[in-house]
Coordinates of C-alpha atoms and ligand atoms in Angstrom, one line a residue:
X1 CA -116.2 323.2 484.2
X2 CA -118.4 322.9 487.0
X3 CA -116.5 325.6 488.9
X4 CA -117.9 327.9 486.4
X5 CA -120.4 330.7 487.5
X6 CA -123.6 329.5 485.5
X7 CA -126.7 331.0 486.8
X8 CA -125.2 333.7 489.2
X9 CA -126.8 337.0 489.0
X10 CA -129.1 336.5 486.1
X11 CA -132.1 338.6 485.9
X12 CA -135.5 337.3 486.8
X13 CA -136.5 334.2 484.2
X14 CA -133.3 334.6 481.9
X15 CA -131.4 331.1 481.6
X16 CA -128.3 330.6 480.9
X17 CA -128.3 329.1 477.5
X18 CA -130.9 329.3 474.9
X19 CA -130.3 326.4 471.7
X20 CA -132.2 327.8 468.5
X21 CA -132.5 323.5 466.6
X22 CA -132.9 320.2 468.3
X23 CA -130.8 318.6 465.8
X24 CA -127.5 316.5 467.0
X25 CA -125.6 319.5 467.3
X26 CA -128.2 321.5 469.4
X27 CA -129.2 318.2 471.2
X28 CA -124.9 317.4 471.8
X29 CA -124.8 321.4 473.3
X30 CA -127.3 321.3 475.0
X31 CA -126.3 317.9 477.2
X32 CA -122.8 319.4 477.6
X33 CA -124.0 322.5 479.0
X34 CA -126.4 321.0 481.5
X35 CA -123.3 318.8 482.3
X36 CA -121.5 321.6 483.6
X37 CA -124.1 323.6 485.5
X38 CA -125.6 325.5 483.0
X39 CA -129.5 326.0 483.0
X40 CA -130.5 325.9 479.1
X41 CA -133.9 324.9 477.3
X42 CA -134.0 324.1 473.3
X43 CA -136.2 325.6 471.0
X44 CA -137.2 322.9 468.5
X45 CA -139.4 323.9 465.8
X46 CA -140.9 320.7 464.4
X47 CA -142.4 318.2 466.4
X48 CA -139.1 315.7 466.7
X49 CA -136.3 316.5 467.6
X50 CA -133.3 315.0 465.1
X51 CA -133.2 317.0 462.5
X52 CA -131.2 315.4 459.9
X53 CA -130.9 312.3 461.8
X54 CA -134.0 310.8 460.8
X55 CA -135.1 306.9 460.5
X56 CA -138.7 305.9 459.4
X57 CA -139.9 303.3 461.0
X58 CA -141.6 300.7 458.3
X59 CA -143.2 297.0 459.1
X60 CA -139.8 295.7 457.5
X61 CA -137.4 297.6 460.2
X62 CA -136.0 301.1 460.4
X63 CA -134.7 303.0 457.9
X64 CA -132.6 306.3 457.7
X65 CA -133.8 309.5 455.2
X66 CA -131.1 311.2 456.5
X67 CA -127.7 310.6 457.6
X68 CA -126.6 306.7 457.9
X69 CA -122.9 306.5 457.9
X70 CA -120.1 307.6 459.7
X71 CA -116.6 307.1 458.6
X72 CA -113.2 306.3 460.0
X73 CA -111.1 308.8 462.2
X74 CA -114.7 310.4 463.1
X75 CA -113.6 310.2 466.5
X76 CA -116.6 312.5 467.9
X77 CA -118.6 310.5 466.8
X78 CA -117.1 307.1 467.8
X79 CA -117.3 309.2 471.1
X80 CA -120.7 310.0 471.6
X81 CA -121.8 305.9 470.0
X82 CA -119.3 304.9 472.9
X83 CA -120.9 307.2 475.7
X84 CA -124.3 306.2 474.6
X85 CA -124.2 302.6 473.6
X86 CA -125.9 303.0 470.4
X87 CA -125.3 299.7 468.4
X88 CA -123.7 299.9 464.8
X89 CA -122.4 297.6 462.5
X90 CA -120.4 298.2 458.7
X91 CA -121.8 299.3 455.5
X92 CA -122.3 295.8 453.4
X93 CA -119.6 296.3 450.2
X94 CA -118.9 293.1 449.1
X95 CA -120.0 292.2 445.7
X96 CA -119.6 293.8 442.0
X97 CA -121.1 297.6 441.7
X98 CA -122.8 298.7 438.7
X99 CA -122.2 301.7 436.5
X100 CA -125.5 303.1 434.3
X101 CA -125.2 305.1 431.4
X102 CA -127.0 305.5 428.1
X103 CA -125.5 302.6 427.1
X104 CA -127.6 301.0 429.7
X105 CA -126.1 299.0 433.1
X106 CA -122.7 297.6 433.4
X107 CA -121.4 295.5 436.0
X108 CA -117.8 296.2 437.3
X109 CA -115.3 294.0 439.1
X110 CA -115.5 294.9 442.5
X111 CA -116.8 297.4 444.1
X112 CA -115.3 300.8 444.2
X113 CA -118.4 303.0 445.0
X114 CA -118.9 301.9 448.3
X115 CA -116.3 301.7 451.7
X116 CA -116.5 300.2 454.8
X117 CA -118.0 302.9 456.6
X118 CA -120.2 302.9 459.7
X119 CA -123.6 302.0 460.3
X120 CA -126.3 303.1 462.9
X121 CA -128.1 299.8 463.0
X122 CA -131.3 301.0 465.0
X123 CA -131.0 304.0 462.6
X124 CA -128.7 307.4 463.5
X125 CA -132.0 309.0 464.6
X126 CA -130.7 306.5 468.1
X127 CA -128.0 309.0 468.7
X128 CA -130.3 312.0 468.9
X129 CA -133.3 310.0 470.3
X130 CA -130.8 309.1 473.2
X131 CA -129.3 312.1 473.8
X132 CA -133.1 314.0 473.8
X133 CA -133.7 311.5 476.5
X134 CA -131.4 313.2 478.6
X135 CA -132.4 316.3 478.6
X136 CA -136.0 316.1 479.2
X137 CA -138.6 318.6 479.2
X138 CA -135.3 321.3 478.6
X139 CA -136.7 320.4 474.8
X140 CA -139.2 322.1 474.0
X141 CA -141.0 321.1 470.7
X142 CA -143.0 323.4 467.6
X143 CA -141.6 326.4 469.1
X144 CA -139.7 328.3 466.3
X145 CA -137.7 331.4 466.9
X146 CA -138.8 334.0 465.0
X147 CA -136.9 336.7 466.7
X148 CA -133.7 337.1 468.5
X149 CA -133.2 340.5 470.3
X150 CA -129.6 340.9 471.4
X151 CA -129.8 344.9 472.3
X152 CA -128.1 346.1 475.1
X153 CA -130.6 346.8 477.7
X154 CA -129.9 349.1 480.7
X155 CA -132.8 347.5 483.0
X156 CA -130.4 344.7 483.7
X157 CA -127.5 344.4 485.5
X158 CA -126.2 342.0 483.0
X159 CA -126.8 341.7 479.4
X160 CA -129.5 339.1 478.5
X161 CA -130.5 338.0 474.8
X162 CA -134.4 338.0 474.3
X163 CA -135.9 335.9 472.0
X164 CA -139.0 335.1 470.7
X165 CA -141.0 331.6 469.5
X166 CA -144.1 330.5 468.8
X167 CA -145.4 330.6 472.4
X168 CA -144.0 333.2 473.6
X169 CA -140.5 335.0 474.7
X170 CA -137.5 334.5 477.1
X171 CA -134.7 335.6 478.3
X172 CA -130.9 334.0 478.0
X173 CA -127.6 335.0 478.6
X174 CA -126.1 333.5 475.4
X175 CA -127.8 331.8 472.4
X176 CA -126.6 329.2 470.1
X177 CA -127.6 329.0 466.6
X178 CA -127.7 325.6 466.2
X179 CA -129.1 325.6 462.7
X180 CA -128.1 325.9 459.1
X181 CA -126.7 329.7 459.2
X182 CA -129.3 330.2 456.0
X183 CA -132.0 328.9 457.2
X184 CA -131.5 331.0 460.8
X185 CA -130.7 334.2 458.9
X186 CA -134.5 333.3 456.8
X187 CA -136.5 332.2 459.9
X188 CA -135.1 334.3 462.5
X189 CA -135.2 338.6 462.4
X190 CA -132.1 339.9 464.3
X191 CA -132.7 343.0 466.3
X192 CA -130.4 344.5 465.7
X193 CA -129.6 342.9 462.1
X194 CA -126.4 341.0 461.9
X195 CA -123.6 343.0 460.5
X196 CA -124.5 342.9 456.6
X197 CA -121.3 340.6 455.4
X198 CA -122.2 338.1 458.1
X199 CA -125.7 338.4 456.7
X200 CA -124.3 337.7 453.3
X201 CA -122.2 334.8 454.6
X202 CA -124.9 333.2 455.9
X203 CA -127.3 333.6 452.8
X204 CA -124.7 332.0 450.3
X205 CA -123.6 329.2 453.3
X206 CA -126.1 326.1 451.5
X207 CA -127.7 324.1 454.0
X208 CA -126.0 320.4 453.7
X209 CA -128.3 318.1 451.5
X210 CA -130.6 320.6 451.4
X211 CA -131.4 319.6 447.9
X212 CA -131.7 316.0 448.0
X213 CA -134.5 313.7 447.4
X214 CA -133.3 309.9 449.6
X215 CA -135.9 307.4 448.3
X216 CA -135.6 303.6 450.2
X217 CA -136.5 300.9 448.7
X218 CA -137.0 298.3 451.0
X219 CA -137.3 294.5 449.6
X220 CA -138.3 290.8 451.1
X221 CA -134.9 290.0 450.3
X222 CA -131.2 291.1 449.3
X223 CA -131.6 289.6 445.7
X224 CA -128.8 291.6 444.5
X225 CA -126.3 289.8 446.5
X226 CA -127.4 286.2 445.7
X227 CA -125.8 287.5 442.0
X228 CA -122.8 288.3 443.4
X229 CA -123.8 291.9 443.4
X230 CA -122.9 294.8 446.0
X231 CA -125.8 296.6 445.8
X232 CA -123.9 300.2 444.8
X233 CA -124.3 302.0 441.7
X234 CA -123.9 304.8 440.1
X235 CA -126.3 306.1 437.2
X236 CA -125.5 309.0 434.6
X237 CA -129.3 309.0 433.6
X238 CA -130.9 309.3 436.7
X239 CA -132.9 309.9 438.9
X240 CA -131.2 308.2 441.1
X241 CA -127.3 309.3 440.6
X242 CA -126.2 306.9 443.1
X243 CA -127.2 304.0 445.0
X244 CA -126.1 301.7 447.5
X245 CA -127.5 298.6 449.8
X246 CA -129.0 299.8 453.1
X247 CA -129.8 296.3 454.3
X248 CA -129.6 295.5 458.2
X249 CA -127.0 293.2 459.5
X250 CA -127.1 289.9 457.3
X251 CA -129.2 291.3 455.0
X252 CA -131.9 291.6 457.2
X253 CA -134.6 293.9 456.3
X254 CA -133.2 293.7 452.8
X255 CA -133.3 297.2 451.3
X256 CA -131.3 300.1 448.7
X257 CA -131.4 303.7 448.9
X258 CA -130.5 306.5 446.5
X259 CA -130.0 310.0 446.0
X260 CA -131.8 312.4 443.8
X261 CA -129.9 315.6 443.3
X262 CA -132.5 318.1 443.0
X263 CA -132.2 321.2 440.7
X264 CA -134.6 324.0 440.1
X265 CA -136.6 322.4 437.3
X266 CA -136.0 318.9 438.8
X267 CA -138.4 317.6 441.6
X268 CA -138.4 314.7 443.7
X269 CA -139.0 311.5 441.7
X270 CA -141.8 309.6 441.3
X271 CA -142.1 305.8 442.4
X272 CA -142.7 304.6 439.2
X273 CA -139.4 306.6 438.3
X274 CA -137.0 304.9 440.7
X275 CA -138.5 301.3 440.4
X276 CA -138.1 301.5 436.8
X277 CA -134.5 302.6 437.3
X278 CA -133.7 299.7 439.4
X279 CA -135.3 297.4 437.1
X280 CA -133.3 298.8 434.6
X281 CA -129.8 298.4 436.7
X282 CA -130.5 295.4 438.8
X283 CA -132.9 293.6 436.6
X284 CA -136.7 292.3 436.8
X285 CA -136.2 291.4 440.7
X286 CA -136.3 294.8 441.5
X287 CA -139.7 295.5 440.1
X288 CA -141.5 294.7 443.1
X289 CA -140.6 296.6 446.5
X290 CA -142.9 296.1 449.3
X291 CA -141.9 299.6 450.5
X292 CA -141.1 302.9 448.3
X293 CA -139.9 305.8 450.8
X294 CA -139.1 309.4 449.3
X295 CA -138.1 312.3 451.7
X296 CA -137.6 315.2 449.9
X297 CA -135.7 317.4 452.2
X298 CA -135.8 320.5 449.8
X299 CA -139.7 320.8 450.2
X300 CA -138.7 320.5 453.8
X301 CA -138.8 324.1 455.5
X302 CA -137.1 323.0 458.5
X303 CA -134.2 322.5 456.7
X304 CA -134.0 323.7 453.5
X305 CA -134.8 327.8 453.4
X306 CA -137.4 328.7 450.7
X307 CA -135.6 328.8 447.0
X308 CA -132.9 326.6 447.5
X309 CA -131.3 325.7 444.6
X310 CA -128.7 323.5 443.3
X311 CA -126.2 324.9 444.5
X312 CA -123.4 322.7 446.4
X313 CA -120.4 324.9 447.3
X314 CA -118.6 323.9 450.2
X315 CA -116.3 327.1 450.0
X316 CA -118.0 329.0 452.9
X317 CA -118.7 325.9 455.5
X318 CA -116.1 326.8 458.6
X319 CA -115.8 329.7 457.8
X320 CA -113.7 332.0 460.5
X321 CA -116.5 334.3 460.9
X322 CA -118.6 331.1 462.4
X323 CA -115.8 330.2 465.3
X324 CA -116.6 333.3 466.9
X325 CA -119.5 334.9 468.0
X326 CA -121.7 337.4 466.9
X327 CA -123.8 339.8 468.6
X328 CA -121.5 341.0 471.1
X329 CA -120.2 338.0 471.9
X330 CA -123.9 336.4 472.9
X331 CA -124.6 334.5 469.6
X332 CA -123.2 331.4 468.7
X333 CA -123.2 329.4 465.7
X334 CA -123.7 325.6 465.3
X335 CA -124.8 323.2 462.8
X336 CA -122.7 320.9 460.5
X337 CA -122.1 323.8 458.0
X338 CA -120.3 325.8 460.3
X339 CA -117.4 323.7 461.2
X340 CA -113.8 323.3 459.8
X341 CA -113.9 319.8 461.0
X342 CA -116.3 317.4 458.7
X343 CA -118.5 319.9 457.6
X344 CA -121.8 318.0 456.7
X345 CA -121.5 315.2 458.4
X346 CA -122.8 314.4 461.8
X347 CA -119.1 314.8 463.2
X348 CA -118.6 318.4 461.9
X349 CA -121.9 319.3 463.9
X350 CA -120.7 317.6 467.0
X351 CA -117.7 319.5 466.3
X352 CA -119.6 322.6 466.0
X353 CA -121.4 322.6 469.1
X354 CA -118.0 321.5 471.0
X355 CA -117.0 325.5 469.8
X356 CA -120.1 327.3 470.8
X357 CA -119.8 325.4 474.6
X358 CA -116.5 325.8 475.0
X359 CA -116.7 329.8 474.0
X360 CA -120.0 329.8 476.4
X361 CA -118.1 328.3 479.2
X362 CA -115.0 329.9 479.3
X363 CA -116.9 333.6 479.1
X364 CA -118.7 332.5 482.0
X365 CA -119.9 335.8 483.5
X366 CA -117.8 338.0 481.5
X367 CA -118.4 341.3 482.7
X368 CA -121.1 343.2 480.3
X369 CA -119.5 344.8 477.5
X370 CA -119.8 348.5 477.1
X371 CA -119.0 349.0 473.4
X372 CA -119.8 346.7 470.5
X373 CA -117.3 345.7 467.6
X374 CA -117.3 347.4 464.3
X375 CA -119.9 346.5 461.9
X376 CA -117.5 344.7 459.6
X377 CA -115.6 343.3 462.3
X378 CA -117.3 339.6 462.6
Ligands
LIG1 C1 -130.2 312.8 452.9 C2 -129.0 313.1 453.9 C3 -128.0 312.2 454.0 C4 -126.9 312.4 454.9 N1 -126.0 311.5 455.0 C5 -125.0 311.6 456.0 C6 -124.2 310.6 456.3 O1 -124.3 309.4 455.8 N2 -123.2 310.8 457.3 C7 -123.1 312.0 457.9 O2 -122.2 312.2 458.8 N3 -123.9 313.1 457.6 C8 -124.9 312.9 456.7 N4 -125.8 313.9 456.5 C9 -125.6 315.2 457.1 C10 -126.1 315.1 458.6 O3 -127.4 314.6 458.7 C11 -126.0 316.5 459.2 O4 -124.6 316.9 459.2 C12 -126.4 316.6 460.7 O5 -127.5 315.8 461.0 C13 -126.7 318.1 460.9 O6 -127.0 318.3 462.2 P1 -127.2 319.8 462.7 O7 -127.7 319.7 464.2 O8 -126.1 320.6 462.4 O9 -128.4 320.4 461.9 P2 -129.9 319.9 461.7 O10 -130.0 318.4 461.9 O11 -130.5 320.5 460.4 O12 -130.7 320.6 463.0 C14 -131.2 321.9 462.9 C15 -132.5 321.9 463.7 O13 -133.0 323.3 463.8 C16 -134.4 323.2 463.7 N5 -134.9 324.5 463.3 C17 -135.0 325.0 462.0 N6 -135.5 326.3 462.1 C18 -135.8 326.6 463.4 C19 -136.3 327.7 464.1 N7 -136.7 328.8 463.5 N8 -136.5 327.6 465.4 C20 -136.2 326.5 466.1 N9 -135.6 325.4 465.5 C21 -135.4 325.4 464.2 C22 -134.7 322.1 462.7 O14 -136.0 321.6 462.7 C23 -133.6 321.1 463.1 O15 -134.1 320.2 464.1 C24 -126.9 313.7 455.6 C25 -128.0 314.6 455.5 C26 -129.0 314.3 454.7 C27 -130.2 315.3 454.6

């Protein structure tokens, strides 16, 4: 990859690579391409970079309101823990799990909510955080793209892609969309706009857990598991569908989380609301929390676009129109919802951003094009 002609005869300013989202995929591009000579900066509109890899930080320990697991056979992202040493240990599953319905809280033999998957035990907001340590000031913080101008533009020898943020404009070779399509299509105008189906594609592609409330609820202890109990549930009443221990190694800081499905006329719950659920599943030790923790990440405009709804369709993540890319070959889409490979998880955006630098690097300087593809053809 080295060999490849980054850089060489750009005009004035223009880099090689601009990433639009310093989430893991953008973040996992972005160290690639500076890997193989590339010069590239990402745009990150909030003022972290993660994304959905996020851990809060409480006086008990760390805590993830994002992503927390990875599974078996993820091998991108056994990879990337590998390359950067970030220590991990297995979901806690032994125990009974508990199933709530109106007929109030049973208690099952085992435990078949919950499997052995992987944990990121200094949260999986360490894979991004070491990764963003790499690249340095290339990140650049609350500096949203509002506009991405891929015209053809006969001052240059070589076709560049401007695009504007918050503080101003530059100039790049190729860009990577490495945001949920919907939410780039909402944020971002396209001059000119994308072809009108890939427009569509990208309005009905719903951004991964873009409706979900995660509330934590962190404990002095694991009292569940001193009654034999696993710590997983799943609940027909809500509001809380399903729950599951998030404790540290040995139990240590004790905690659960859950997920809230959100719908239109549903909001993120209420402490009171979740507490009293527990109580009512796990029994009077659950009453008293020391820490509640709700992220609501449809109220959440960095990820979730305005109006999102309940819908969870998978049918249009990967979709072929995503593995190549738009804008006469300059645009390139990332993000977990993109990918034909574990779409939504934290692999399937790894995955994604493996596509958009390895179509980057092997155009390398493809000579400028001269006519652009059908409007329907994307
Ligand atoms: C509650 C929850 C639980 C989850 N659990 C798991 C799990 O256990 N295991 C798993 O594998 N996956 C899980 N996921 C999914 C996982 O978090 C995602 O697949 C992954 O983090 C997506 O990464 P990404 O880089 O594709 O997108 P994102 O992380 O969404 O990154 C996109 C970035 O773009 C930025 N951005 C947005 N608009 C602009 C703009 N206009 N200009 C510049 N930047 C912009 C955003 O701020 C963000 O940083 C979970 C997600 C959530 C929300």
């Amino acid at each position: 990859m080295t060999s490849l002609p980054f850089s060489a005869s750009l005009p004035g300013g223009a880099i090689d690579v601009a990433v639009v989202g310093a989430g893991i995929a953008g973040l996992f591009a972005a160290s690639r391409l500076i890997d193989a000579g590339a010069t590239c900066v990402v745009l990150e509109s909030r003022d972290r970079i993660g994304g959905r890899l996020l851990s809060h930080d409480s006086g008990a320990g760390r805590f993830d309101l994002g992503a927390s697991w990875f599974w078996p056979g993820e091998r991108r992202v056994a990879a990337l823990i590998d390359e950067l040493g970030v220590p991990i240990h297995t979901q806690h599953v032994a125990g009974d799990a508990m199933y709530h319905t109106a007929d109030g809280a049973q208690r099952l033999a085992g435990n078949p909510i919950d499997v052995p998957a992987g944990r990121f035990s200094d949260g999986a907001f360490s894979l991004a955080d070491r990764l963003g340590a790499r690249l340095g000031d290339a990140v650049r913080l609350q500096t949203p793209v509002h506009e991405i101008d891929y015209q053809d533009d006969d001052d240059y020898q070589d076709h560049v892609v401007h695009i504007s943020h918050a503080h101003g404009s530059l100039m790049a070779r190729h860009v990577i969309l490495a945001l949920p399509p919907s939410l780039a299509v909402h944020h971002i105008t396209f001059r000119p706009a994308l072809p009108e189906q890939l427009h569509a594609l990208a309005i009905a592609t719903p951004v991964w857990m873009g409706n979900i409330a995660k509330v934590v609820l962190v404990y002095r202890e694991a009292f569940w598991r001193h009654g034999g109990l696993a710590g997983a549930a799943i609940s027909h009443l809500g509001p809380l569908r399903e729950i599951h221990d998030m404790s540290g190694p040995g139990g240590v800081p004790a905690a659960l989380f859950g997920f809230a499905p959100l719908s239109p006329g549903r909001g993120a719950p209420t402490k009171d609301e979740v507490i009293a659920q527990l109580v009512n599943i796990f029994g009077r030790a659950a009453a008293a929390p020391i820490e509640v923790i709700i992220k609501d990440w449809r109220a959440d405009s960095h990820t979730a676009p305005p109006g999102t709804g309940a819908d969870t369709s998978m049918s249009t993540y990967g979709h072929p129109w995503y593995q190549k890319p738009a804008g006469d070959g300059r645009l390139h889409w990332a993000s977990t919802e993109t990918a034909p490979t574990s779409p939504g998880h934290i692999e399937g955006a790894i995955a994604s951003a493996e596509r958009a630098v390895e179509a980057i690097t092997t155009a390398g300087s493809a000579p400028r094009l001269t006519a652009r593809p059908p409007q329907g053809d994307q």
